Short mmCIF file of C-alpha atoms in Angstrom, two decimals:
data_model
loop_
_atom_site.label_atom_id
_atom_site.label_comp_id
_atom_site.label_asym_id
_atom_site.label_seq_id
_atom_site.Cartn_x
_atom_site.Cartn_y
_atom_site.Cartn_z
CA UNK A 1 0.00 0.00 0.00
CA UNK A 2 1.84 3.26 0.97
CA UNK A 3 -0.06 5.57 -1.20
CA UNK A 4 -0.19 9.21 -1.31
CA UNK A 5 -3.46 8.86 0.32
CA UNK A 6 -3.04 7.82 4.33
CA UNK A 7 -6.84 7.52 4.73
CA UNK A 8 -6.81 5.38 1.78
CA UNK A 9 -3.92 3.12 2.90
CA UNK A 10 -5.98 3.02 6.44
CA UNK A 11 -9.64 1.74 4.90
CA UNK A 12 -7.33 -1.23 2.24
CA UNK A 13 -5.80 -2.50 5.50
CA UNK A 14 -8.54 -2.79 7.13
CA UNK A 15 -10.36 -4.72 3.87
CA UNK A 16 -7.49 -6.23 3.53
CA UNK A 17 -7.74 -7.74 7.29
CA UNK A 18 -11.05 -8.74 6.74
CA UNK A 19 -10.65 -10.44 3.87
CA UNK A 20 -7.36 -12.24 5.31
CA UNK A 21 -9.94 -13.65 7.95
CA UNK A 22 -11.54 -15.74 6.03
CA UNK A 23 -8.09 -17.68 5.36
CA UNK A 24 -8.97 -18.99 8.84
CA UNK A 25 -13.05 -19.86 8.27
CA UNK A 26 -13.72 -23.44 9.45
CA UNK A 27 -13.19 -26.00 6.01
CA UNK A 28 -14.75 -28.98 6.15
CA UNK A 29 -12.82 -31.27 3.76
CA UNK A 30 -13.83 -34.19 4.41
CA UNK A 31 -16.19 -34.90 1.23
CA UNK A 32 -13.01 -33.88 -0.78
CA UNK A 33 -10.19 -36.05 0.62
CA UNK A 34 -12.74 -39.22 0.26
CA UNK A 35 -13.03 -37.66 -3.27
CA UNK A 36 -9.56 -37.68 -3.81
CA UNK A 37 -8.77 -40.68 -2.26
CA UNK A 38 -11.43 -42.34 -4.68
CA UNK A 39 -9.97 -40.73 -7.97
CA UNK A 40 -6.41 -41.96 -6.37
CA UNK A 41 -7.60 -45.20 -6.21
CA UNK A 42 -9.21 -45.26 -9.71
CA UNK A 43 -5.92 -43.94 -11.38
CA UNK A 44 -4.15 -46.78 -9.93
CA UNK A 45 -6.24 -49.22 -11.33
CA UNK A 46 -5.13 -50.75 -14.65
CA UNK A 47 -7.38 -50.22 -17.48
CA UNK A 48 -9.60 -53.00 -17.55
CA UNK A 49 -11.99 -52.34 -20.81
CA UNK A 50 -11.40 -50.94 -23.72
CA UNK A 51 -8.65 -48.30 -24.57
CA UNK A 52 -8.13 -44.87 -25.87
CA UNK A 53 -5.29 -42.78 -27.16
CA UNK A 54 -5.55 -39.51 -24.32
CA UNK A 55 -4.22 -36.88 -26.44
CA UNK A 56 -7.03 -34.73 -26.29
CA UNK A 57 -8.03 -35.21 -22.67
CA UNK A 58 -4.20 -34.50 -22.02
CA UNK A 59 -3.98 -31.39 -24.08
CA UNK A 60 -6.54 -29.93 -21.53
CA UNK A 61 -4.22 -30.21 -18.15
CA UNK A 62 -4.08 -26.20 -17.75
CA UNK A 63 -0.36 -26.46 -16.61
CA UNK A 64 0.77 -23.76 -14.98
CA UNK A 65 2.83 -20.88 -16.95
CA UNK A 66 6.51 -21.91 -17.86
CA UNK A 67 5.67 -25.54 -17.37
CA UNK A 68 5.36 -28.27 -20.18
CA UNK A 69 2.26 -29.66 -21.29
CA UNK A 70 0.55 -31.99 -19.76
CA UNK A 71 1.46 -35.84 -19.88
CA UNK A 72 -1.56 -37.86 -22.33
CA UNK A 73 -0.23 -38.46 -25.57
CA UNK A 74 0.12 -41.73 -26.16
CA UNK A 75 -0.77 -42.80 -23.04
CA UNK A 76 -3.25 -45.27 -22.36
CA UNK A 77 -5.99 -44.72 -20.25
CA UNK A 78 -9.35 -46.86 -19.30
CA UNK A 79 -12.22 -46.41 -21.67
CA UNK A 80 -15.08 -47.51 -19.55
CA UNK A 81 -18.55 -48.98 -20.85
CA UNK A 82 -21.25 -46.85 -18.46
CA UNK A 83 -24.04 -49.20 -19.83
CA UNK A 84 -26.83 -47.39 -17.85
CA UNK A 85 -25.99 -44.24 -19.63
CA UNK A 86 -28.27 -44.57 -22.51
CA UNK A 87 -31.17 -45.86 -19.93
CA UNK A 88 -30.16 -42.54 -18.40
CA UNK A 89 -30.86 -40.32 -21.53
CA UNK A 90 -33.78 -41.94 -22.03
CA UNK A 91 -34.65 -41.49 -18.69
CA UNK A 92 -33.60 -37.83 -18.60
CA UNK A 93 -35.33 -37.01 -22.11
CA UNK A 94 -39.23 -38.04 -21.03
CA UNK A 95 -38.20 -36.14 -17.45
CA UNK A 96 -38.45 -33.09 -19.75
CA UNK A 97 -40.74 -33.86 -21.93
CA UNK A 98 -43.00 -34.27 -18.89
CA UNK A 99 -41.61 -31.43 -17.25
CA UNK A 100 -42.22 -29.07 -20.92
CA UNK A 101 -45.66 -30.90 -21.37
CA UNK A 102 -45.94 -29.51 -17.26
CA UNK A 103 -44.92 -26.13 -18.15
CA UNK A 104 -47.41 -25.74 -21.36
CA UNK A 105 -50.38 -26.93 -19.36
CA UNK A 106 -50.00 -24.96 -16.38
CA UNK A 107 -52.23 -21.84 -15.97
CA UNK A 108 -50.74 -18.67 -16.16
CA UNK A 109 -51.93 -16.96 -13.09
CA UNK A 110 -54.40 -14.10 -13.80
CA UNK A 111 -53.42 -10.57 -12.27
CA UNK A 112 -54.24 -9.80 -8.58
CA UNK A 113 -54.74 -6.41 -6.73
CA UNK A 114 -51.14 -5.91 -4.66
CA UNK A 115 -52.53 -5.54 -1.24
CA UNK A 116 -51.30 -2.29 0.19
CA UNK A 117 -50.33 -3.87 3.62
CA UNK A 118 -48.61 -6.48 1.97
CA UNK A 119 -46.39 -4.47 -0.47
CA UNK A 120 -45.68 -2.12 3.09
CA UNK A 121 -44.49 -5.59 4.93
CA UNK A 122 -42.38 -6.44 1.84
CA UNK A 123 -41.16 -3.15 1.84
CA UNK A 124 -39.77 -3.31 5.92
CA UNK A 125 -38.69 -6.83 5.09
CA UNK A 126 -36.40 -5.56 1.80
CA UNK A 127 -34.82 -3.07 4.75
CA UNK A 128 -34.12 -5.60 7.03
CA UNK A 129 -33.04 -8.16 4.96
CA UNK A 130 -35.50 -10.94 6.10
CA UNK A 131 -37.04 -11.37 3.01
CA UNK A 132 -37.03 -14.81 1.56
CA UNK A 133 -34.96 -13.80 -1.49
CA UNK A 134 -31.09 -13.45 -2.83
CA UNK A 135 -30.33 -9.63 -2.19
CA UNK A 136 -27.90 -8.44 -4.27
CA UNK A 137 -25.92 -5.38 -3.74
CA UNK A 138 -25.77 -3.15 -6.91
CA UNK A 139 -24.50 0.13 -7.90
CA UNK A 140 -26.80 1.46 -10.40
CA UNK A 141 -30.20 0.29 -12.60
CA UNK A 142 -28.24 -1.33 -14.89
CA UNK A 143 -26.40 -3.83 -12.53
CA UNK A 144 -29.52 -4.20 -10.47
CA UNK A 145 -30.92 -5.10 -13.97
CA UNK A 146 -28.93 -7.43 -14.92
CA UNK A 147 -29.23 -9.30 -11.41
CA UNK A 148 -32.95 -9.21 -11.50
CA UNK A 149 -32.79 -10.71 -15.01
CA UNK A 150 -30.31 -13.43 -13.98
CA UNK A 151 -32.69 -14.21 -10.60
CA UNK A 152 -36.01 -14.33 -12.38
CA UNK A 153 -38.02 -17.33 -12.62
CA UNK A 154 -37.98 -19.50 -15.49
CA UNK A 155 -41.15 -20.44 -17.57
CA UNK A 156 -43.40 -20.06 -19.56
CA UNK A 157 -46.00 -18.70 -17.22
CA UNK A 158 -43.25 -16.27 -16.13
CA UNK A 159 -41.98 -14.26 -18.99
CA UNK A 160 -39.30 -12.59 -19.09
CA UNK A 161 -38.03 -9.94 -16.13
CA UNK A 162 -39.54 -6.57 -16.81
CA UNK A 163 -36.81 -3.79 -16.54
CA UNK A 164 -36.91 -1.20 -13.63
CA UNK A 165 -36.86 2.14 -15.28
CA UNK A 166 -34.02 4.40 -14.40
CA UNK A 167 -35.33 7.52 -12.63
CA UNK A 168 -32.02 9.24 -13.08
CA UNK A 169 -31.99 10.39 -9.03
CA UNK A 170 -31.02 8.61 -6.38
CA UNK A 171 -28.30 5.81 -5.31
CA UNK A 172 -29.05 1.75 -6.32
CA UNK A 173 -27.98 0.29 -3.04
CA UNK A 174 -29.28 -3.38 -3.71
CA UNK A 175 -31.64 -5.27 -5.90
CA UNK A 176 -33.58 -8.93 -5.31
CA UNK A 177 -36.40 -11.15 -7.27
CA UNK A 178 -38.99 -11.93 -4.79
CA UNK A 179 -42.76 -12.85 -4.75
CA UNK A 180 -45.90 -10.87 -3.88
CA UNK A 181 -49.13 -12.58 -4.23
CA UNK A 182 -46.80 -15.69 -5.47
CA UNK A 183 -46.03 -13.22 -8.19
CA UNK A 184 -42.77 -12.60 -8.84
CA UNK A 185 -41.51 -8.75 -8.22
CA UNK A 186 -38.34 -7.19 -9.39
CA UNK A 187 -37.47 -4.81 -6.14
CA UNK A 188 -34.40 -2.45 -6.33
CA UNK A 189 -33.87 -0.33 -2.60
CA UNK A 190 -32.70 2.90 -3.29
CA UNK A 191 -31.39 5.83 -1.50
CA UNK A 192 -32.69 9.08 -2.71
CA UNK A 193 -31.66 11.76 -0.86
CA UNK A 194 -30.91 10.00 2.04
CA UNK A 195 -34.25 8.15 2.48
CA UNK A 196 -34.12 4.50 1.68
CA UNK A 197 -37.28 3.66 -0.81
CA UNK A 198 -38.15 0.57 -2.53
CA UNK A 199 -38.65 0.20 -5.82
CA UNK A 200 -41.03 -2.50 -7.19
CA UNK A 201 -42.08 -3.76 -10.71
CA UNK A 202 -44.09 -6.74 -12.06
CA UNK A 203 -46.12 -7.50 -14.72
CA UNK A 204 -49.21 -5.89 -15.11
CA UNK A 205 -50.74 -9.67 -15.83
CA UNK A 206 -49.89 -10.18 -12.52
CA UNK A 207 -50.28 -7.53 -10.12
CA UNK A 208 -52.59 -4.44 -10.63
CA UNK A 209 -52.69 -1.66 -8.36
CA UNK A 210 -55.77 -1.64 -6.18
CA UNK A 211 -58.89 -0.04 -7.21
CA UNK A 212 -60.10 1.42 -3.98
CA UNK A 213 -56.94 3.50 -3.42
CA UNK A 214 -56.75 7.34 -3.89
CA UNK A 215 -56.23 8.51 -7.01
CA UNK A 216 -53.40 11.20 -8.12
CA UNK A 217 -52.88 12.45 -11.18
CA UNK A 218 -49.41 14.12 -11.29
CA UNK A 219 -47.67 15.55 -14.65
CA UNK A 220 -50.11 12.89 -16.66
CA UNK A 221 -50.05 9.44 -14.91
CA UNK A 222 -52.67 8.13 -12.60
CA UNK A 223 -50.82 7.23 -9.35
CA UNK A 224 -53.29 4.97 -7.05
CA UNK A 225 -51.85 6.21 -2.97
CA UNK A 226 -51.76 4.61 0.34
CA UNK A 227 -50.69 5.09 3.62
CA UNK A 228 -50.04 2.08 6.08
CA UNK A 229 -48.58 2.27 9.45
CA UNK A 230 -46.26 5.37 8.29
CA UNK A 231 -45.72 3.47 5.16
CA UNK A 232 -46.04 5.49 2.30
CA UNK A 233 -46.99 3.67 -1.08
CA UNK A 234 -47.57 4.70 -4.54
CA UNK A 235 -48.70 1.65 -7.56
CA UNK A 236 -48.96 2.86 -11.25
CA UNK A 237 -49.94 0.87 -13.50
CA UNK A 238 -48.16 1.84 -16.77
CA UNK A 239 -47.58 -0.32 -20.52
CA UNK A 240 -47.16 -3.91 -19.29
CA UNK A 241 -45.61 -2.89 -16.12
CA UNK A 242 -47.29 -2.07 -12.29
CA UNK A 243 -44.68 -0.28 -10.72
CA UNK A 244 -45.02 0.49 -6.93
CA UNK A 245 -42.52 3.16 -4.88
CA UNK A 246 -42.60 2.57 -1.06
CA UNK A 247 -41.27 4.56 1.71
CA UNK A 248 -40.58 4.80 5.31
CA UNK A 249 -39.00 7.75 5.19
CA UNK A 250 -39.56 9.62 1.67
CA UNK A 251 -42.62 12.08 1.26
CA UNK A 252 -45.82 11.66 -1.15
CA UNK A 253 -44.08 14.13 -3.31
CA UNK A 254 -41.08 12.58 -3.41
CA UNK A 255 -42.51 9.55 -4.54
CA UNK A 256 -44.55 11.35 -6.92
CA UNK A 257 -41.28 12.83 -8.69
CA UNK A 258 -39.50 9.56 -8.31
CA UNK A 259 -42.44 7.82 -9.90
CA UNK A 260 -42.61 10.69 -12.65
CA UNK A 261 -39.36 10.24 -13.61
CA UNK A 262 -39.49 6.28 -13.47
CA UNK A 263 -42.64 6.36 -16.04
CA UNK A 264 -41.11 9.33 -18.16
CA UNK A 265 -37.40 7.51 -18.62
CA UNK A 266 -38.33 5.73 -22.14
CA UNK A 267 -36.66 2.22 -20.50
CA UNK A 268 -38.61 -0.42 -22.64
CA UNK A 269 -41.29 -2.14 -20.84
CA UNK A 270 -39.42 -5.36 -21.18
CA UNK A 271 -35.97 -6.18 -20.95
CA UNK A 272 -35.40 -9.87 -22.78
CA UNK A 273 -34.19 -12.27 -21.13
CA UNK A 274 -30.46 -12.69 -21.95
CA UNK B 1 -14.50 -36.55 -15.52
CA UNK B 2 -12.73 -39.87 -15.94
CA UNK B 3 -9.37 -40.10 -13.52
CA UNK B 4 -6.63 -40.38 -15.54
CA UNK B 5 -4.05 -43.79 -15.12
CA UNK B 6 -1.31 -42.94 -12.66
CA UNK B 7 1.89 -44.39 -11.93
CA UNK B 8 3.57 -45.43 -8.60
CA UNK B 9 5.82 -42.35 -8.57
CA UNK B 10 2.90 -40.19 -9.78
CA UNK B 11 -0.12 -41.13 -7.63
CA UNK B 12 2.75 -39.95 -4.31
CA UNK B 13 3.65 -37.02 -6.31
CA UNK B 14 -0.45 -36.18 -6.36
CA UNK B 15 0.04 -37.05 -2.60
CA UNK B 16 2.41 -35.11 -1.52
CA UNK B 17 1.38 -32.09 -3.42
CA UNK B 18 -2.19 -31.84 -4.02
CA UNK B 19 -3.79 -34.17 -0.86
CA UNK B 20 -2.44 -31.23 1.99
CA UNK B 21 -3.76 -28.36 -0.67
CA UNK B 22 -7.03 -29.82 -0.57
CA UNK B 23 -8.30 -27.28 2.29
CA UNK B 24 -7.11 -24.57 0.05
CA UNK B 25 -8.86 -25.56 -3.24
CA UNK B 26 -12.12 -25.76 -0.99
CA UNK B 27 -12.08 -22.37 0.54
CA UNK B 28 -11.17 -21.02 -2.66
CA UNK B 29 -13.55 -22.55 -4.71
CA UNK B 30 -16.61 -22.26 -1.95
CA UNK B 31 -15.92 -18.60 -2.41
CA UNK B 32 -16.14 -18.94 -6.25
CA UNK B 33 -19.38 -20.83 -6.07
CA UNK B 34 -22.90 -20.19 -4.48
CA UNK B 35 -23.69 -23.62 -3.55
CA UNK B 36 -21.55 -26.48 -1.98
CA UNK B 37 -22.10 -29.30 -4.49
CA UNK B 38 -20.73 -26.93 -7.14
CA UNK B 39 -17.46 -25.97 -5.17
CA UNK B 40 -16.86 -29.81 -4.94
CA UNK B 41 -17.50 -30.47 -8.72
CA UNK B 42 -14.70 -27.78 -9.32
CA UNK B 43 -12.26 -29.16 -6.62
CA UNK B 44 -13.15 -32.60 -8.30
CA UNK B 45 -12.17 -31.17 -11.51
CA UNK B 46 -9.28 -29.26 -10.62
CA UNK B 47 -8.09 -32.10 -8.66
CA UNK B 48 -7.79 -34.39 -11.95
CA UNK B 49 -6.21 -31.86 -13.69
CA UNK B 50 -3.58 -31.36 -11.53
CA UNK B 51 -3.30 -35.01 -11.38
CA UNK B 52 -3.30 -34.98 -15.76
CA UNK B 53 -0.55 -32.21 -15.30
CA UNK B 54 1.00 -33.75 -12.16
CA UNK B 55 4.93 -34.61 -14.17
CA UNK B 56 4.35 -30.92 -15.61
CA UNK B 57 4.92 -29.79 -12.06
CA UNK B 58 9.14 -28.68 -11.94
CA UNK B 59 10.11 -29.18 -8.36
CA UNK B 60 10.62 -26.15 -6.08
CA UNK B 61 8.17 -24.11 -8.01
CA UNK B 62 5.18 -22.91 -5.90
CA UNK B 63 2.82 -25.50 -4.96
CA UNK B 64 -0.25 -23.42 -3.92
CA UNK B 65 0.23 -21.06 -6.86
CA UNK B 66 0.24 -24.06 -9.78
CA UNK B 67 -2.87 -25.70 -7.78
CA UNK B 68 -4.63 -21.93 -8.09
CA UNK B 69 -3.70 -21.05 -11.31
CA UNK B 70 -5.65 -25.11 -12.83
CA UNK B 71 -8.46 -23.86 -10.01
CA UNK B 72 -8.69 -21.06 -11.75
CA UNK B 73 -8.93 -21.89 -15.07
CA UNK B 74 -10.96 -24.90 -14.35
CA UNK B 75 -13.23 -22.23 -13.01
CA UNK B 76 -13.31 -20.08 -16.03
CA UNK B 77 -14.26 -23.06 -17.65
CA UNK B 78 -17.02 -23.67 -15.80
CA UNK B 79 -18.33 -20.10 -16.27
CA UNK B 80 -17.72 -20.06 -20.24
CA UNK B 81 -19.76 -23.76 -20.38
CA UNK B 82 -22.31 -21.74 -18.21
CA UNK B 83 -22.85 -18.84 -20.53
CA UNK B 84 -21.77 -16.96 -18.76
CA UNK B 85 -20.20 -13.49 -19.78
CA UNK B 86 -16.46 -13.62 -18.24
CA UNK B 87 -15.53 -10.11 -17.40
CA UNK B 88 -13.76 -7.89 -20.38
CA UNK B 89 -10.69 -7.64 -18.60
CA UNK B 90 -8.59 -10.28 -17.49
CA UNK B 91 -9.72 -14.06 -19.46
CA UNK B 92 -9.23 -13.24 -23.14
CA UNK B 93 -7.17 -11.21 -25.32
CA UNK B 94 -7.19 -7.90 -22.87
CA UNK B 95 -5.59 -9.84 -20.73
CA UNK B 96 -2.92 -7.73 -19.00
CA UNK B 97 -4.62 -4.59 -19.65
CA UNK B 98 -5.78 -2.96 -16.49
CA UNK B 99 -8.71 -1.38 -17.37
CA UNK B 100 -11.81 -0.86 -15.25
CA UNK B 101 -14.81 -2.95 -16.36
CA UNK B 102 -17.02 -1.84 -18.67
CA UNK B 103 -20.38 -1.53 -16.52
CA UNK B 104 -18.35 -0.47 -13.02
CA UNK B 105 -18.96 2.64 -11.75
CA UNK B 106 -16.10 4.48 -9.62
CA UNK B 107 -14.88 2.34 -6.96
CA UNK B 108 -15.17 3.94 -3.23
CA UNK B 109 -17.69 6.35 -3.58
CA UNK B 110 -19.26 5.36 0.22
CA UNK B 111 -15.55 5.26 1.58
CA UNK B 112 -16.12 8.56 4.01
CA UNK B 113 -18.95 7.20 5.74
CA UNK B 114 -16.46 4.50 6.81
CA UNK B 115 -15.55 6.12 9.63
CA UNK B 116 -14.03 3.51 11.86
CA UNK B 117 -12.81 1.09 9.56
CA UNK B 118 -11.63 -1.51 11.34
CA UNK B 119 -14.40 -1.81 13.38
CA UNK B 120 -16.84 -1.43 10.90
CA UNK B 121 -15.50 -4.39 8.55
CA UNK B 122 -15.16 -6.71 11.87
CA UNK B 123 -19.12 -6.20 11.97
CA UNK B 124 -19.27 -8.15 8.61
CA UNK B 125 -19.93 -11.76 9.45
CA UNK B 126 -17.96 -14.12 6.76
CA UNK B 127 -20.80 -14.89 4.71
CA UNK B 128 -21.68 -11.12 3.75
CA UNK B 129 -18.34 -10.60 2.72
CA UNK B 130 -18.04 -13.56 0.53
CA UNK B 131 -21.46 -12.53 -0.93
CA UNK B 132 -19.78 -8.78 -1.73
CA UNK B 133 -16.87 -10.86 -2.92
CA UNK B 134 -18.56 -13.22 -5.26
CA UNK B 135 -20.17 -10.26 -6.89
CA UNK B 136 -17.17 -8.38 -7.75
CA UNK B 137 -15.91 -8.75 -11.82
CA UNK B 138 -14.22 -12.52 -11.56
CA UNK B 139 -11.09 -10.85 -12.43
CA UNK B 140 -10.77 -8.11 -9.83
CA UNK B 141 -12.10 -11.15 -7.00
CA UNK B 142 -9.63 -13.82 -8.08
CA UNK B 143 -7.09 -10.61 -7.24
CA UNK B 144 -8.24 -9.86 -4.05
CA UNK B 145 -8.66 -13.68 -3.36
CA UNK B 146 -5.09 -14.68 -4.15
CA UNK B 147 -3.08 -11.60 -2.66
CA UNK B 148 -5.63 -10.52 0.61
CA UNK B 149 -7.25 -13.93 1.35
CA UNK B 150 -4.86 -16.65 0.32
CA UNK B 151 -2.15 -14.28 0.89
CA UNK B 152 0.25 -15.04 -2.05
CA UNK B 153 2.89 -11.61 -3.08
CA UNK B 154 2.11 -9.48 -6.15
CA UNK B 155 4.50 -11.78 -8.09
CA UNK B 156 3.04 -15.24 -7.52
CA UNK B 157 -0.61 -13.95 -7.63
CA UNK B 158 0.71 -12.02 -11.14
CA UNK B 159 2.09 -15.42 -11.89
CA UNK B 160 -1.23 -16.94 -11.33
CA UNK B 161 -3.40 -14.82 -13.37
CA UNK B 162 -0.83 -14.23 -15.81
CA UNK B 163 -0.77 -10.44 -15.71
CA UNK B 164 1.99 -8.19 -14.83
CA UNK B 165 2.82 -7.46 -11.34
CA UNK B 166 1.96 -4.03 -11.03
CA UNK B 167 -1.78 -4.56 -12.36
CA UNK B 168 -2.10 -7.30 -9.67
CA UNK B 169 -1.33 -4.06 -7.55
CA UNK B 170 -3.91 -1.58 -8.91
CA UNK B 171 -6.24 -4.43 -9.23
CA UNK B 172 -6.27 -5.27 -5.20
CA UNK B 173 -6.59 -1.47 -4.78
CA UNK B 174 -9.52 -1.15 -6.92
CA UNK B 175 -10.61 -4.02 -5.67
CA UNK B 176 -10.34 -3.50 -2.02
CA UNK B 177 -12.29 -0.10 -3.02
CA UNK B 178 -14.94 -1.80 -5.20
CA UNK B 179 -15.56 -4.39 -1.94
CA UNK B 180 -16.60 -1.93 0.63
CA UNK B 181 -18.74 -0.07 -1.87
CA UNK B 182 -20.48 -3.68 -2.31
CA UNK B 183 -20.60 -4.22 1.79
CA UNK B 184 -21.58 -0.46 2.23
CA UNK B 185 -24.93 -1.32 0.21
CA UNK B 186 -24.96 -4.70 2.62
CA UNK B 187 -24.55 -2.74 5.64
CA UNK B 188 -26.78 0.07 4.98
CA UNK B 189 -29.41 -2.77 4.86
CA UNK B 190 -28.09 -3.89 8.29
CA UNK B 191 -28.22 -0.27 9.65
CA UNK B 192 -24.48 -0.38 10.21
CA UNK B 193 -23.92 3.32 8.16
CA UNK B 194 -26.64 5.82 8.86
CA UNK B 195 -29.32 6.49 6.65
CA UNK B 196 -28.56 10.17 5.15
CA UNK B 197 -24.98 10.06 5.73
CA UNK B 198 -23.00 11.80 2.75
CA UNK B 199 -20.24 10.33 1.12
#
């Protein structure tokens, strides 16, 4: 280290002593040396059926720099006969036929209201972290895009992960795929201006904002508003996309510019899968 | 992955030098990996390709370095089979070059609300910070793995990842920088930095 920069040499040593730390995390490693005893055991076998030239299974040895290739060529290695393999394709091929055939038949689930309490208790549990999802910490809309693509279910009934529009304010702390009404919700927390405020978006064919909510119309769009506990919530319902903003912390009008700014970005209503 | 035919002298050569490392390709690849089965498929793997390359190993070089640098490529492997898009910098032809990644935004931009350091990072328990670690660009986390976790110099981890030395340098910095941004947005969550603080 030894920069210019002694605040910056203090903050790498201490990452750096974290990190060091988990040199001494508990290893279990005892599924690895029966492993390797097995494999040791196996290469000391002689070949017993069939043989093979291993030139190209030796070409792929990944030697380390400066060192020659790996031994193969013209070696003999076993060639074993796994007779259940084909029973295993066969096996493994009506598994997803079934599993497609599954898929094709299943309903798609129709759209539901997003209960206002319920988005407000997914909202607390995003903060806390107890939310039965993979948070992911990400630095803007576009990481926290690309997560929530990776992280979305697969199928059919699912389509693909509709992309949270940019509202160009704010910080992306951290992003997660998790379900609402067993509808799955792409939720990035955000700080904007120091207030931490989550960011949902589904599908419109699967959550709709409720109908008994006020109604605001602000520069255009119809924002349905409710108030839970404190909790402030906003749900649009906009191109193929319902879109709810939730706060602790963050004002109506906040939310209302946030929101503004969310619907007025241009992001496509949804991102394909990649 | 079929075990390749050892001799006498070979299967105590894979012994000697790969049996006592085995703790080592664990850690390393648990890190790598979200899920335990997965970290054992690519200690598995690595394991019988050090064992393919075992006579390729000259005697005196660095043990734990060779075993990384199959680990590691058995692990980019893994991630190309996958689909998966292998950062810009370090795996193909830019290799060498050390240039931030395309989609990464300046590292340590939360770094002044760290205001006890040391204290703060102890707060971390060991499974948020191999979370933060695991989502950093695979190049700039096999850095930080190799020189601050496994800690090997700037020459054998360069040696590893087959860069020059001094990138293995600005990469841990960056890296080091690009981590606590990732466990500031963890620890936020936690309530560990105030809501409202400024940078």
């Amino acid at each position: 280290m030894n920069s210019d920069n002694p605040r910056q040499d203090i903050l790498d040593a201490a990452t750096q002593r974290r990190l060091q730390r988990l040199r001494s995390m508990p290893i279990d490693t005892g599924g690895v040396v029966q492993r390797f005893d097995a494999l040791l055991e196996e290469a000391a076998s002689p070949p017993t059926v069939g043989r093979v030239e291993a030139g190209a299974a030796g070409q792929g040895a990944d030697a380390a720099p400066g060192v020659p290739a790996a031994p193969g060529r013209g070696h003999w290695r076993r060639y074993p006969v796994h007779w259940w393999r084909p029973i295993g394709g066969i096996a493994a091929a009506v598994v997803l036929m079934a599993v497609i055939a599954v898929t094709l038949l299943a309903p798609r689930p129709g759209a539901v209201e997003a209960a206002p309490s319920d988005v407000a208790q997914l909202h607390r549990a995003l903060i806390s972290g107890e939310v039965d999802a993979h948070i992911r910490a990400a630095s803007d809309m576009s990481q926290a895009n690309d997560h929530l693509r990776s992280d979305w279910p697969t199928g059919l009934r699912y389509a693909a992960a509709p992309r949270v529009p940019d509202p160009a304010m704010g910080r992306v702390l951290s992003c997660c795929v998790h379900r609402l009404e067993d509808r799955p919700v792409a939720s990035v927390l955000m700080d904007v201006d120091g207030r931490i405020v989550s960011v949902m978006v589904a599908h419109n064919t699967h959550l709709r904002a409720p109908r008994d909510g006020q109604v605001v119309e602000h520069r255009g769009y119809r924002f349905s508003i409710h108030r839970v506990n404190g909790t402030e919530l906003l749900m649009v319902e906009h191109g193929d996309r319902w879109v709810g903003l939730v706060s602790d912390e963050a004002p109506r009008d906040v939310l209302l510019a946030l929101g503004v700014r969310m619907l007025a970005s241009g992001d496509g209503p949804a991102a394909p899968r990649s | 992955m079929e075990s390749p035919q050892l001799s006498p002298q070979q299967q105590q050569r894979a012994r000697e030098l790969i049996r006592p490392r085995l703790e080592l390709l664990r850690r390393t690849a648990l890190m790598l990996t979200r899920h335990e089965h997965d970290a054992d498929d690519l200690v598995q793997e690595t394991v019988v390709k050090a064992m393919r390359a075992i006579d390729s190993f000259q005697q005196g070089s660095d043990e734990k370095a060779w075993l990384l640098t199959i680990l590691r490529r058995a692990h980019i492997d893994r991630l190309r089979a996958a689909g998966r898009r292998v950062s810009a910098v370090s795996l193909d032809a830019a290799e060498g070059l050390d240039l931030p990644a395309e989609d990464e935004p300046a590292a340590g931009v939360h770094d002044g609300q760290w205001h006890e350091p040391e204290a703060m990072m102890q707060q971390f328990a060991d499974a948020e910070v191999i979370a933060a670690l695991r989502d950093l660009p695979p190049d700039i986390c096999w850095t930080l793995l190799l020189v601050d976790v496994e800690g090997l110099d700037h020459a054998q981890a360069a040696a590893v990842l087959g860069i020059p030395k001094g990138t293995v340098k600005s990469r841990s910095h960056r890296g080091r920088a690009m981590l606590r941004d990732r466990l500031h947005a963890t620890g936020r969550r936690l309530g560990f930095f105030k809501a409202g603080e400024q940078p």
